[in-house]
Amino acid sequence: MMLKPHRLGALLLALSALPAVPSAPAVAAPVAAATAAVPEGHTADQIGRFLVRFYGEHGPSDHDRRHHVSQVLQERQQTTTGSDVLLCAQNEPQDIAVGPVTVAQAAGVGWATVTTHWGSEKTDTFTAYVRLDSRPIRIDDVICAG
């Protein structure tokens, strides 16, 4: 498998490298009020349930591939021959498990590690990303573990 650069992954790495800066009390009130007016988007629980349904036991359905995948991923699949970009694999796995979901409100994204199970106890993992504001909820990107 080949590692691919990822906008959301790079953003999350950049955000995690920023130092924590306490805000002044005078600034905190207007920021909190502005934040409260904006809907937070999908929760970790909603994203987790979506990913479990989306991936199922053997991979996404044709319907989910058309309606619950970002345009970027759909285009990447069209240009990638011999591999399924949503599963980071060439074949259908025997089983799929979705790990705990992490949500970064500031980055507007949630993600989970997805584990595919193959014969002889072999597994592989990748990370599936969901934008918190996507309507309908959809996979925004997938990063293969390699």
GROMACS .gro file of C-alpha atoms in nm:
model
  146
    1MET     CA    1   0.000   0.000   0.000
    2MET     CA    2   0.118   0.352  -0.069
    3LEU     CA    3   0.091   0.638   0.177
    4LYS     CA    4  -0.080   0.942   0.031
    5PRO     CA    5  -0.067   1.300   0.154
    6HIS     CA    6  -0.388   1.415   0.310
    7ARG     CA    7  -0.521   1.765   0.366
    8LEU     CA    8  -0.714   1.678   0.680
    9GLY     CA    9  -0.433   1.468   0.823
   10ALA     CA   10  -0.185   1.750   0.763
   11LEU     CA   11  -0.426   1.997   0.922
   12LEU     CA   12  -0.467   1.779   1.229
   13LEU     CA   13  -0.091   1.740   1.263
   14ALA     CA   14  -0.048   2.117   1.234
   15LEU     CA   15  -0.319   2.179   1.494
   16SER     CA   16  -0.164   1.932   1.738
   17ALA     CA   17   0.172   2.112   1.706
   18LEU     CA   18   0.028   2.450   1.807
   19PRO     CA   19   0.101   2.556   2.165
   20ALA     CA   20  -0.190   2.597   2.401
   21VAL     CA   21  -0.251   2.967   2.457
   22PRO     CA   22  -0.493   3.075   2.731
   23SER     CA   23  -0.743   3.334   2.617
   24ALA     CA   24  -0.807   3.658   2.799
   25PRO     CA   25  -1.137   3.669   2.994
   26ALA     CA   26  -1.261   3.970   2.794
   27VAL     CA   27  -1.221   3.778   2.467
   28ALA     CA   28  -1.365   3.449   2.591
   29ALA     CA   29  -1.725   3.569   2.624
   30PRO     CA   30  -1.772   3.688   2.261
   31VAL     CA   31  -1.596   3.380   2.125
   32ALA     CA   32  -1.814   3.148   2.333
   33ALA     CA   33  -2.128   3.327   2.218
   34ALA     CA   34  -2.025   3.303   1.852
   35THR     CA   35  -1.937   2.936   1.889
   36ALA     CA   36  -2.269   2.854   2.055
   37ALA     CA   37  -2.459   2.994   1.755
   38VAL     CA   38  -2.284   2.758   1.512
   39PRO     CA   39  -2.409   2.397   1.510
   40GLU     CA   40  -2.133   2.158   1.610
   41GLY     CA   41  -2.202   1.904   1.340
   42HIS     CA   42  -2.186   1.529   1.372
   43THR     CA   43  -2.097   1.378   1.709
   44ALA     CA   44  -1.849   1.097   1.768
   45ASP     CA   45  -2.141   0.860   1.826
   46GLN     CA   46  -2.310   0.960   1.498
   47ILE     CA   47  -1.986   0.921   1.304
   48GLY     CA   48  -1.918   0.583   1.464
   49ARG     CA   49  -2.265   0.452   1.378
   50PHE     CA   50  -2.230   0.587   1.023
   51LEU     CA   51  -1.890   0.420   0.970
   52VAL     CA   52  -2.013   0.085   1.105
   53ARG     CA   53  -2.313   0.097   0.871
   54PHE     CA   54  -2.110   0.232   0.578
   55TYR     CA   55  -1.839  -0.035   0.592
   56GLY     CA   56  -2.063  -0.321   0.706
   57GLU     CA   57  -1.891  -0.659   0.721
   58HIS     CA   58  -1.731  -0.662   0.375
   59GLY     CA   59  -1.724  -0.302   0.246
   60PRO     CA   60  -1.952  -0.021   0.132
   61SER     CA   61  -2.249  -0.083  -0.095
   62ASP     CA   62  -2.278   0.071  -0.442
   63HIS     CA   63  -2.540   0.312  -0.303
   64ASP     CA   64  -2.306   0.427  -0.023
   65ARG     CA   65  -2.021   0.466  -0.273
   66ARG     CA   66  -2.239   0.703  -0.480
   67HIS     CA   67  -2.410   0.899  -0.204
   68HIS     CA   68  -2.187   0.892   0.105
   69VAL     CA   69  -1.838   0.955  -0.037
   70SER     CA   70  -1.680   1.293  -0.110
   71GLN     CA   71  -1.629   1.398  -0.471
   72VAL     CA   72  -1.252   1.393  -0.415
   73LEU     CA   73  -1.261   1.026  -0.313
   74GLN     CA   74  -1.493   0.935  -0.600
   75GLU     CA   75  -1.247   1.095  -0.844
   76ARG     CA   76  -0.951   0.924  -0.675
   77GLN     CA   77  -1.127   0.589  -0.718
   78GLN     CA   78  -1.179   0.657  -1.090
   79THR     CA   79  -0.808   0.720  -1.139
   80THR     CA   80  -0.691   0.434  -0.917
   81THR     CA   81  -0.696   0.102  -1.096
   82GLY     CA   82  -0.669  -0.232  -0.921
   83SER     CA   83  -0.736  -0.100  -0.570
   84ASP     CA   84  -1.038   0.011  -0.370
   85VAL     CA   85  -0.954   0.350  -0.216
   86LEU     CA   86  -1.230   0.312   0.045
   87LEU     CA   87  -1.086  -0.018   0.172
   88CYS     CA   88  -0.716   0.037   0.092
   89ALA     CA   89  -0.723  -0.309  -0.064
   90GLN     CA   90  -0.757  -0.504  -0.384
   91ASN     CA   91  -1.005  -0.760  -0.254
   92GLU     CA   92  -1.307  -0.782  -0.028
   93PRO     CA   93  -1.213  -0.841   0.338
   94GLN     CA   94  -1.363  -1.122   0.544
   95ASP     CA   95  -1.468  -0.876   0.815
   96ILE     CA   96  -1.438  -0.507   0.905
   97ALA     CA   97  -1.421  -0.341   1.248
   98VAL     CA   98  -1.444   0.030   1.324
   99GLY     CA   99  -1.248   0.163   1.621
  100PRO     CA  100  -1.334   0.455   1.851
  101VAL     CA  101  -1.406   0.789   1.685
  102THR     CA  102  -1.207   1.102   1.760
  103VAL     CA  103  -1.363   1.442   1.689
  104ALA     CA  104  -1.166   1.764   1.648
  105GLN     CA  105  -1.426   2.041   1.659
  106ALA     CA  106  -1.168   2.310   1.577
  107ALA     CA  107  -1.064   2.123   1.261
  108GLY     CA  108  -1.424   2.030   1.173
  109VAL     CA  109  -1.342   1.663   1.129
  110GLY     CA  110  -1.390   1.326   1.296
  111TRP     CA  111  -1.201   1.006   1.225
  112ALA     CA  112  -1.165   0.642   1.323
  113THR     CA  113  -0.927   0.360   1.253
  114VAL     CA  114  -1.089   0.089   1.044
  115THR     CA  115  -0.946  -0.263   1.061
  116THR     CA  116  -0.997  -0.509   0.779
  117HIS     CA  117  -0.963  -0.878   0.858
  118TRP     CA  118  -0.824  -1.122   0.604
  119GLY     CA  119  -0.750  -1.495   0.609
  120SER     CA  120  -0.491  -1.646   0.845
  121GLU     CA  121  -0.550  -1.384   1.115
  122LYS     CA  122  -0.402  -1.111   0.892
  123THR     CA  123  -0.533  -0.758   0.945
  124ASP     CA  124  -0.477  -0.418   0.790
  125THR     CA  125  -0.580  -0.072   0.905
  126PHE     CA  126  -0.664   0.265   0.758
  127THR     CA  127  -0.815   0.588   0.885
  128ALA     CA  128  -1.151   0.714   0.760
  129TYR     CA  129  -1.227   1.086   0.792
  130VAL     CA  130  -1.570   1.251   0.808
  131ARG     CA  131  -1.629   1.625   0.792
  132LEU     CA  132  -1.847   1.731   1.083
  133ASP     CA  133  -2.059   1.958   0.863
  134SER     CA  134  -2.118   1.713   0.576
  135ARG     CA  135  -2.483   1.683   0.476
  136PRO     CA  136  -2.557   1.405   0.423
  137ILE     CA  137  -2.286   1.252   0.635
  138ARG     CA  138  -2.013   1.108   0.412
  139ILE     CA  139  -1.655   0.980   0.403
  140ASP     CA  140  -1.435   1.276   0.319
  141ASP     CA  141  -1.101   1.096   0.291
  142VAL     CA  142  -0.922   0.771   0.366
  143ILE     CA  143  -0.557   0.734   0.462
  144CYS     CA  144  -0.407   0.391   0.412
  145ALA     CA  145  -0.169   0.270   0.683
  146GLY     CA  146   0.067   0.111   0.437
   0.00000   0.00000   0.00000
